[in-house]
GROMACS .gro file of C-alpha atoms in nm:
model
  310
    1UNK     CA    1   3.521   0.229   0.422
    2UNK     CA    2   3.454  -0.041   0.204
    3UNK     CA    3   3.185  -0.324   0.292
    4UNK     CA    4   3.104  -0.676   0.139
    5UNK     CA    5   2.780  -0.843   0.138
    6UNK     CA    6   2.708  -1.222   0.110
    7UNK     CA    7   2.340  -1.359   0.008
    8UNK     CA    8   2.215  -1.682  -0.053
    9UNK     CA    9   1.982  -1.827  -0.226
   10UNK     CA   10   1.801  -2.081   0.033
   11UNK     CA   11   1.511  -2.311  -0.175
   12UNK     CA   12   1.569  -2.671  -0.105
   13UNK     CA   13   1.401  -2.846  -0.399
   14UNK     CA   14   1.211  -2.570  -0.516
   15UNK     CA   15   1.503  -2.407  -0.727
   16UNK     CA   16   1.460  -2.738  -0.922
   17UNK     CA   17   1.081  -2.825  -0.919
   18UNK     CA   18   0.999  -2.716  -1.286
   19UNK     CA   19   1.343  -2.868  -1.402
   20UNK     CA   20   1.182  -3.204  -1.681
   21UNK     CA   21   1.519  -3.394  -1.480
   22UNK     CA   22   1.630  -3.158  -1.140
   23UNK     CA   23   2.004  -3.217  -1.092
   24UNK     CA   24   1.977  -3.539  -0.814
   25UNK     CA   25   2.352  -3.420  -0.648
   26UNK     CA   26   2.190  -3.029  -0.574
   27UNK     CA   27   1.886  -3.109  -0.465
   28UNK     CA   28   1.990  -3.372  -0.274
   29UNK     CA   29   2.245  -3.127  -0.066
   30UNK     CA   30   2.006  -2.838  -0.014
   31UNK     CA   31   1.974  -2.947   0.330
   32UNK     CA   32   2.323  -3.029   0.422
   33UNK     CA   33   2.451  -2.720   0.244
   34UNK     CA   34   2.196  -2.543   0.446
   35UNK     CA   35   2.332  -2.630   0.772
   36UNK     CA   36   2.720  -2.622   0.688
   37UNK     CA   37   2.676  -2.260   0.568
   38UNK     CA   38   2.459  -2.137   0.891
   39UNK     CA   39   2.776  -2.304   1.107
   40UNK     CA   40   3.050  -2.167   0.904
   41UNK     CA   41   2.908  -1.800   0.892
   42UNK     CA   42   2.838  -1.811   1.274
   43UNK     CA   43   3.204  -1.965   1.309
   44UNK     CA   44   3.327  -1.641   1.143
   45UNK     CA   45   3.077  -1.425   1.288
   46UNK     CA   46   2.934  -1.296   0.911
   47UNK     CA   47   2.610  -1.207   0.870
   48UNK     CA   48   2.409  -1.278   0.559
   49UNK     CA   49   2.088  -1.196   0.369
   50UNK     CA   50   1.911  -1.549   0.328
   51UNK     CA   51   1.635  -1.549   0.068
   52UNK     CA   52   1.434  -1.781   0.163
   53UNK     CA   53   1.177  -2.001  -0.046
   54UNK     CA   54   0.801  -1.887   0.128
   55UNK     CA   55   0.709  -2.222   0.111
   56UNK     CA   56   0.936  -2.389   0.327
   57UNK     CA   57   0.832  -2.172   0.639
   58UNK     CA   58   0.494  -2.420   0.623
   59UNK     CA   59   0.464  -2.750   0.805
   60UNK     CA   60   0.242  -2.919   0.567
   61UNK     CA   61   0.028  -2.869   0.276
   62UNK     CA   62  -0.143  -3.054   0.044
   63UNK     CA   63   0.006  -2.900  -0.276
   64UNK     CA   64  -0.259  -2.808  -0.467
   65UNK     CA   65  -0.317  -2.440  -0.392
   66UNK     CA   66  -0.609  -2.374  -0.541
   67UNK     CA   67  -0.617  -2.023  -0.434
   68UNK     CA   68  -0.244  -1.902  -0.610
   69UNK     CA   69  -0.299  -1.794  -0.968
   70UNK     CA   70   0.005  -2.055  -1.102
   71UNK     CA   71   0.020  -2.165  -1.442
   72UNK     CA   72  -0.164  -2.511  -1.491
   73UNK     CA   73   0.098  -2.770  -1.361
   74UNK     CA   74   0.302  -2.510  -1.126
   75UNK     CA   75   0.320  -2.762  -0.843
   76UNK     CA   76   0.278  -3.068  -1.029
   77UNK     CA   77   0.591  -3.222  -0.922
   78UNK     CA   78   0.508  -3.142  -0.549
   79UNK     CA   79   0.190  -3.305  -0.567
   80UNK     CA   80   0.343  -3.645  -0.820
   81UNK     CA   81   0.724  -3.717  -0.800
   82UNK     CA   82   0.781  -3.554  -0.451
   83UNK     CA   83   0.437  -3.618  -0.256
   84UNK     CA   84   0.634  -3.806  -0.023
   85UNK     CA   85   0.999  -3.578  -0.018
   86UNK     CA   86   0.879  -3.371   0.255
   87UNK     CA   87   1.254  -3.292   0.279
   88UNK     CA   88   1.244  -3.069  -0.051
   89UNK     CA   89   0.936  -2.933  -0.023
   90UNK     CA   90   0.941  -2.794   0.386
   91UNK     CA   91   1.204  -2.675   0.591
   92UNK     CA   92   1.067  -2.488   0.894
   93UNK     CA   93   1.314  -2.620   1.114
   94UNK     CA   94   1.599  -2.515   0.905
   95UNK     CA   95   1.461  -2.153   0.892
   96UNK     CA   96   1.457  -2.150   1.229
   97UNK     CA   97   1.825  -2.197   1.238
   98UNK     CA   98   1.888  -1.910   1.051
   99UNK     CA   99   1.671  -1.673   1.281
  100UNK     CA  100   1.837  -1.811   1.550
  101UNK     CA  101   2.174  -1.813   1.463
  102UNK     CA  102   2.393  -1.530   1.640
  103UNK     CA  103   2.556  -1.365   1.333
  104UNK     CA  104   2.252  -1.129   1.309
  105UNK     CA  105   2.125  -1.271   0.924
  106UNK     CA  106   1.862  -1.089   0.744
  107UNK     CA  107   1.545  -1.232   0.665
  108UNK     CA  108   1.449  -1.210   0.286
  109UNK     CA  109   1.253  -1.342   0.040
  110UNK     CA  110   1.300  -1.565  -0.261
  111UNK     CA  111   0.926  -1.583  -0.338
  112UNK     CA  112   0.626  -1.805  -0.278
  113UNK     CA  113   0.740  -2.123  -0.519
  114UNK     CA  114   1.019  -2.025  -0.709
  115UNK     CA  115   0.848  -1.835  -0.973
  116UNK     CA  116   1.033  -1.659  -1.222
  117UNK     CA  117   0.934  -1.297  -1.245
  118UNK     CA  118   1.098  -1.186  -1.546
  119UNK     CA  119   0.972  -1.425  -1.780
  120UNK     CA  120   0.620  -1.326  -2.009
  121UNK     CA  121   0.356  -1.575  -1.856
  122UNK     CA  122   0.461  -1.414  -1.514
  123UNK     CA  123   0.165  -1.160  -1.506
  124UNK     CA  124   0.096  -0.900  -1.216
  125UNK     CA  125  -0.164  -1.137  -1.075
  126UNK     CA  126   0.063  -1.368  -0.993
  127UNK     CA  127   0.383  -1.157  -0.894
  128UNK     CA  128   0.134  -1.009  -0.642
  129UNK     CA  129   0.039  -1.340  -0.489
  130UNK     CA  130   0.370  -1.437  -0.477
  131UNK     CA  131   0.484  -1.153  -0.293
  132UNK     CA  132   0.220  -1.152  -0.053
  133UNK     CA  133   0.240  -1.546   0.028
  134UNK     CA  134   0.609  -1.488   0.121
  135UNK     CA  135   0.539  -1.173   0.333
  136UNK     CA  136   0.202  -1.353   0.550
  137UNK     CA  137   0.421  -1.625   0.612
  138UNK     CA  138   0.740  -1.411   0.774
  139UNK     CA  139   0.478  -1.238   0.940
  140UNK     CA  140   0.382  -1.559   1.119
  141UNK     CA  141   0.742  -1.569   1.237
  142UNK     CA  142   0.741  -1.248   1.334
  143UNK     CA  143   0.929  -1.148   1.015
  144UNK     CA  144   0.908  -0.819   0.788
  145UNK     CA  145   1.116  -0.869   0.404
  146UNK     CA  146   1.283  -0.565   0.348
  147UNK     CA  147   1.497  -0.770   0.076
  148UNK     CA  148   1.410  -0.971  -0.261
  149UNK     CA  149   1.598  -1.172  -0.450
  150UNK     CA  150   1.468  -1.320  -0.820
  151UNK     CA  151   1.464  -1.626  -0.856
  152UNK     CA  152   1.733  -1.686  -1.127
  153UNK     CA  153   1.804  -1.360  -1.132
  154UNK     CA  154   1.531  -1.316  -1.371
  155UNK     CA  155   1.475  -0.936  -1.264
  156UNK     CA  156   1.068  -0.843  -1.329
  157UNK     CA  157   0.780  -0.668  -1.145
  158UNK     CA  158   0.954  -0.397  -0.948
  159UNK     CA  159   0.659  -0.213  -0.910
  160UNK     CA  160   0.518  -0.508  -0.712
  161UNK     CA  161   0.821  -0.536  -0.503
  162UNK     CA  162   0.805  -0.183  -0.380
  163UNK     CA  163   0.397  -0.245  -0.323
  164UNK     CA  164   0.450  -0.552  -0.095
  165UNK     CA  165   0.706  -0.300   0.115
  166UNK     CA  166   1.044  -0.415  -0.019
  167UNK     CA  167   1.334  -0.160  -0.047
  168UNK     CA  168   1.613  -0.381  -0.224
  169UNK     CA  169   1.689  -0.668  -0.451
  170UNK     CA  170   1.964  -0.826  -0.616
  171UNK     CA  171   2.034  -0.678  -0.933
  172UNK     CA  172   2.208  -0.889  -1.240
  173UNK     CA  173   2.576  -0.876  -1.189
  174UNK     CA  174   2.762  -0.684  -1.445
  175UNK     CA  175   3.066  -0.909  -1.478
  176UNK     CA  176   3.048  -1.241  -1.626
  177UNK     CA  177   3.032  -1.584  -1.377
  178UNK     CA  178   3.182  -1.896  -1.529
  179UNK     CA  179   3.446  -1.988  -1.645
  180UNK     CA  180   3.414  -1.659  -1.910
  181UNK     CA  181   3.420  -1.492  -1.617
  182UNK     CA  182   3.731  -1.593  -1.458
  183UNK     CA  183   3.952  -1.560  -1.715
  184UNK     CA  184   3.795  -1.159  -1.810
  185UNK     CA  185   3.884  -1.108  -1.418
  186UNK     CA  186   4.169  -1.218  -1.375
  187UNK     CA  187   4.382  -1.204  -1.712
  188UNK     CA  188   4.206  -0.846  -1.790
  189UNK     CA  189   4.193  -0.734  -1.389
  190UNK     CA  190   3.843  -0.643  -1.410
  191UNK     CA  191   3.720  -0.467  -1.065
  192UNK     CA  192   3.517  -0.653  -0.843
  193UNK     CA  193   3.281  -0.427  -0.688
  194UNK     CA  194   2.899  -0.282  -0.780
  195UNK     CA  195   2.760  -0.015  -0.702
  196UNK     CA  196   2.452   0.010  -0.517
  197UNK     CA  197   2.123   0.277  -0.711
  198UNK     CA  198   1.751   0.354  -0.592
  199UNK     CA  199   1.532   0.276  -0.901
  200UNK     CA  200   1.231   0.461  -1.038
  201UNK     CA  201   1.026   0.285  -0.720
  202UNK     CA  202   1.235   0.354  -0.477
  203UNK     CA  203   1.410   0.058  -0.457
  204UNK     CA  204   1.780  -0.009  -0.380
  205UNK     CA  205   1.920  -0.248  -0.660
  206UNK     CA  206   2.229  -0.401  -0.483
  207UNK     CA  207   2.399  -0.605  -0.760
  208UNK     CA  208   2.589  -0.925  -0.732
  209UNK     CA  209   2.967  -0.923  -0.790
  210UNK     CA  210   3.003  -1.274  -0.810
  211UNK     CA  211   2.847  -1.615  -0.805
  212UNK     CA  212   3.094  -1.831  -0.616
  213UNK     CA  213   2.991  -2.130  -0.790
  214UNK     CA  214   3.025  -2.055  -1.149
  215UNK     CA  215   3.324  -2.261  -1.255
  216UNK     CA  216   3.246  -2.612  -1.174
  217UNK     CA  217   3.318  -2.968  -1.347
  218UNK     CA  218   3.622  -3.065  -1.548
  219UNK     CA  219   3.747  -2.681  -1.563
  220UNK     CA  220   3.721  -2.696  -1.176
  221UNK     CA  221   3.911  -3.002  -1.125
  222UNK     CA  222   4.213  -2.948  -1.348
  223UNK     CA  223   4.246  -2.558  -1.185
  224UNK     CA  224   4.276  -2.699  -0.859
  225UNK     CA  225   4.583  -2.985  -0.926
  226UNK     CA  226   4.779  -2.702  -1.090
  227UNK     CA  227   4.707  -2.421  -0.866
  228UNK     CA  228   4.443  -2.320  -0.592
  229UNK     CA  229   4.077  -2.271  -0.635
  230UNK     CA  230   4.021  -1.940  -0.840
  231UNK     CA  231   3.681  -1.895  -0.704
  232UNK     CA  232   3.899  -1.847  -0.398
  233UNK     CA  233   4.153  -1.644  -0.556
  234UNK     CA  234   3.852  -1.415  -0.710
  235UNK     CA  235   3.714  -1.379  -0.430
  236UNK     CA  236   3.987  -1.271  -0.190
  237UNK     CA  237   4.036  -1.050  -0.448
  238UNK     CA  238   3.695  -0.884  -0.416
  239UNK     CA  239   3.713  -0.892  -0.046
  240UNK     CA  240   4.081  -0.683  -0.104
  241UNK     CA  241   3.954  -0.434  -0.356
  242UNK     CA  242   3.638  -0.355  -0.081
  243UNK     CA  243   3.891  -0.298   0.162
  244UNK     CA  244   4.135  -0.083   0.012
  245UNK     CA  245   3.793   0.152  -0.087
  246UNK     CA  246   3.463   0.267  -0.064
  247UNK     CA  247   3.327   0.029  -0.271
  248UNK     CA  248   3.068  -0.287  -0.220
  249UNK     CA  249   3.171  -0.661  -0.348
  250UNK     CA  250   2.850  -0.871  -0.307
  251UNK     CA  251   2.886  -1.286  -0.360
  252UNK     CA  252   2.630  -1.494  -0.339
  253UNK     CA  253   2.551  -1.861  -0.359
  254UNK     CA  254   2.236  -2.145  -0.322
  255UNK     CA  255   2.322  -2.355   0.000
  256UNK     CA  256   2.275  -2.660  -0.236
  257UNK     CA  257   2.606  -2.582  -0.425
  258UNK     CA  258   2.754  -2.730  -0.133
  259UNK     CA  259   2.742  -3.083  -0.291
  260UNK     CA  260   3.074  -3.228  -0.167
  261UNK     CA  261   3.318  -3.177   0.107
  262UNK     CA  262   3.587  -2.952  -0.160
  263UNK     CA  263   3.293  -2.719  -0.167
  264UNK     CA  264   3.310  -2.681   0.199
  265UNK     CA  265   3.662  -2.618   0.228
  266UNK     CA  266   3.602  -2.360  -0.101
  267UNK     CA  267   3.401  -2.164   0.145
  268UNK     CA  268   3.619  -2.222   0.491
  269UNK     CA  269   3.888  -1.986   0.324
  270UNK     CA  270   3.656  -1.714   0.164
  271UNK     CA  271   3.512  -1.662   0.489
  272UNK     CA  272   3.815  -1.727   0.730
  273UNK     CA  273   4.002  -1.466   0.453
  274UNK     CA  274   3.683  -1.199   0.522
  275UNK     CA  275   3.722  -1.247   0.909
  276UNK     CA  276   4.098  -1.199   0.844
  277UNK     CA  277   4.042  -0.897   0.650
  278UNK     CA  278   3.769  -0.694   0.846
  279UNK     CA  279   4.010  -0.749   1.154
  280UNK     CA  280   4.276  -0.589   0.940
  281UNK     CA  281   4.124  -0.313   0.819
  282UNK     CA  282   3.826  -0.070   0.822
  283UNK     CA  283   3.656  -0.385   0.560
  284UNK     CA  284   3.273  -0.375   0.728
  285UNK     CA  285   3.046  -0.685   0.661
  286UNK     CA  286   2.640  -0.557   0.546
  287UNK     CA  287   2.341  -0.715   0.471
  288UNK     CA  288   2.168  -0.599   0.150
  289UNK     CA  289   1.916  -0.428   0.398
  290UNK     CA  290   2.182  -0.293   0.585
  291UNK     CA  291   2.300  -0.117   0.250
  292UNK     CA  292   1.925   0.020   0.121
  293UNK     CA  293   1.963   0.157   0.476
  294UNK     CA  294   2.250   0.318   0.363
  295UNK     CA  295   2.171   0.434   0.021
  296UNK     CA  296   1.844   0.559   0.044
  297UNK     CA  297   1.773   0.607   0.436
  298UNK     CA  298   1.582   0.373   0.657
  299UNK     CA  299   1.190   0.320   0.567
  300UNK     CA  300   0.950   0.493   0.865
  301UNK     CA  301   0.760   0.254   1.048
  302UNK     CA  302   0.418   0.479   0.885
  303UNK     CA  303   0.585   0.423   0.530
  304UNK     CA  304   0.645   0.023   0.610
  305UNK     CA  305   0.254   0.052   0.762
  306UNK     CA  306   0.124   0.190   0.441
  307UNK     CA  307   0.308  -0.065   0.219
  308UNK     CA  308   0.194  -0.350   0.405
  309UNK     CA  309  -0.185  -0.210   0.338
  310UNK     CA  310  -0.171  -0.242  -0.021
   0.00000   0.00000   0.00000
């Protein structure tokens, strides 16, 4: 029985907040991306691991943190240029929605403030305080992260992941996204699906399959007046391949790619096509938790205890 899983990458502005010019169209959709994706995947009934940003779950703040170890000028831009976009910086109200929603989403992290993990002034220290910002805060929502995913998929501190009580992350996908990508998929029928491992910590690595934004612009436009959208076409194809086996097909997306209305519709038929499919056949829908679960057993409540200690 094959199974897909769909995670998003939920930050607002902070995906953008060390960018020297953030892209005006993405951030300026995070919100209405946000709420077009919770409808659509309650419409279909598909639950999804959202990594959310730890710093939207606050009301207010006055963007200094003086107590996180950031590099000098971390939340410069919070504190300068967007002092007064409350919109990009909080979003309590929009995490609510996805805790309430009915699909059943998981909760996960995307850090504190965006950090990137993998990268060399990213020490321990700061990993750490990452980590445990972004786990305090879910606890005030009655919350516990079981998932992580990097921000940029810049893959680091593992160790730190498993400390802080984690058991899986989103790996690097092994096929290429783009429009590289498209053409090694389709012209060289490359297969779709990952497969999920438990790392030296424990931890379930559950790679992405495919980025359904990764061929954009021109490339985009002149695809879709000669045939349909081959983000589409990939991805039914995924969705297919999962069903007719065992095997996992994991998308993923940021809500903010959701910049115009063809973006909308993109996602209307890769999730209609799912719902489709799962009705079909033995196709099962799965959180990433829901797959560490799977892989490497459910976490006691005295192992979860003893992680949360640390």
């Amino acid at each position: 029985m094959g199974s897909v899983v769909m995670s998003l990458d939920a930050e607002l502005g902070w995906g953008f907040h060390d960018f020297a010019t953030p892209p005006a169209d993405r951030v300026e959709a995070g919100r209405r991306g946000w709420s077009v994706m919770i409808d659509l995947l309650e419409e279909f009934d598909v639950p999804a691991t959202w990594a959310v940003v730890g710093h939207l779950m606050l009301e207010s703040c006055d963007g200094t943190h003086a107590d996180h170890p950031a590099p000098d000028g971390w939340f410069e831009r919070e504190r300068n240029a967007w002092a007064d976009r409350e919109d990009l910086r909080f979003g309590p109200a929009l995490v609510a929605d996805v805790l309430a929603s009915d699909a059943g989403h998981e909760f996960a992290s995307h850090s504190f403030s965006h950090v990137l993990f993998g990268h060399p002034e990213t020490d321990r220290e700061l990993a750490d305080a990452e980590l445990e910002r972004s786990r305090d805060l879910a606890a005030d929502w009655n919350q516990s992260i079981d998932s992580f995913v990097y921000p940029r998929n810049d893959v680091g501190h593992r160790d730190v992941l498993a400390d802080h009580g984690v058991t899986a992350y989103r790996g690097r996908s092994p096929t290429r996204d783009g429009v590289r990508g498209v053409f090694d998929s389709t012209i060289r029928d490359r297969s779709m699906l990952v497969e999920p491992t438990v790392d030296e910590y424990g931890l379930v690595n559950v790679p992405a399959s495919m980025f359904l934004f990764g061929f954009e612009g021109p490339a985009r436009t002149v695809a879709e007046s000669i045939w349909a959208d081959p983000m589409v076409a990939l991805a039914r194809r995924g969705i297919d391949e999962a069903a007719r086996t065992d095997g996992l097909f994991h998308m993923w997306l940021h809500p903010n790619n959701l910049t115009h209305e063809r973006d909308d519709r993109r996602m209307r038929a890769i999730l209609s096509y799912l719902d489709r499919q799962r009705s079909a056949t033995d196709l099962t829908v799965e959180t990433m938790a829901d797959v560490a679960s799977r892989v490497a057993g459910p976490r006691s409540s005295a192992e979860r205890a003893t992680a949360s200690r640390r």
